[in-house]
Amino acid sequence: MKRRHLLSGAAGIAGAGLASAALAQPARAAQPSTFVLVHGAWHGGWCWSRVAARLRERGHAVYTPTLTGLGERRHLISPQVNLDTHVEDIVNLLQFEELERVVLVGHSYAGIVISGVADRVPQRLRQLVYLDALLLEPGKSLFSDFPPAWKA
C-alpha cells in the first residue's frame, strides 16, 4: 500500500496538519476523541504541547508520552532500549489508561512505532495517522535502505 493511500484514509489530518484538521471543525456536540500523539526520535512528548493544548480546548482527551530513552527519559537509554521497547511504551499506556477507540498519531520515527502498536492491540485503535512519518515495507528495517557508511 502506498503512503498516500494511508494518508487519505486518515481523513486528511496528516495532509492538512493534525491540529488544523481536528480544530477546523466547528464546535459541536459530537463525542470527543482520544488522541495519543507519539513523537519522533530526538524529541519527547513535550514537542506536542501546543497541539495537545488546542485539542484539549476542543474537549478531546490527549496523551503525549515520551518514549523510553528519549527526551526527559533519556536517562533510561541503554543497549536494551529498541523499537520493541517503544512499541511496549505505547501498548502499556493504552492498557494501563484503559484507552479505547484511540486516534494514534506517529511523527517521523514514530510511524514505525504506531505500526507495531497496531499489530499488537488493533482492538484499542480507531485510526492511525502517519504525520510525516516512516512507514516500512514488509521485511524491511529502519536501516535497510541506509548507505553502508551510515549503518556503521
XYZ file of C-alpha atoms in Angstrom, residues 114-123 125 128:
12
model
C 2.497 3.075 15.828
C 2.566 0.352 13.164
C 3.935 -2.009 15.817
C 1.255 -0.905 18.272
C -1.434 -1.537 15.652
C -0.109 -5.080 15.196
C -0.242 -5.712 18.952
C -3.535 -4.087 20.039
C -5.661 -3.224 16.990
C -8.844 -3.535 19.061
C -7.435 1.782 17.986
C -3.739 5.576 12.680
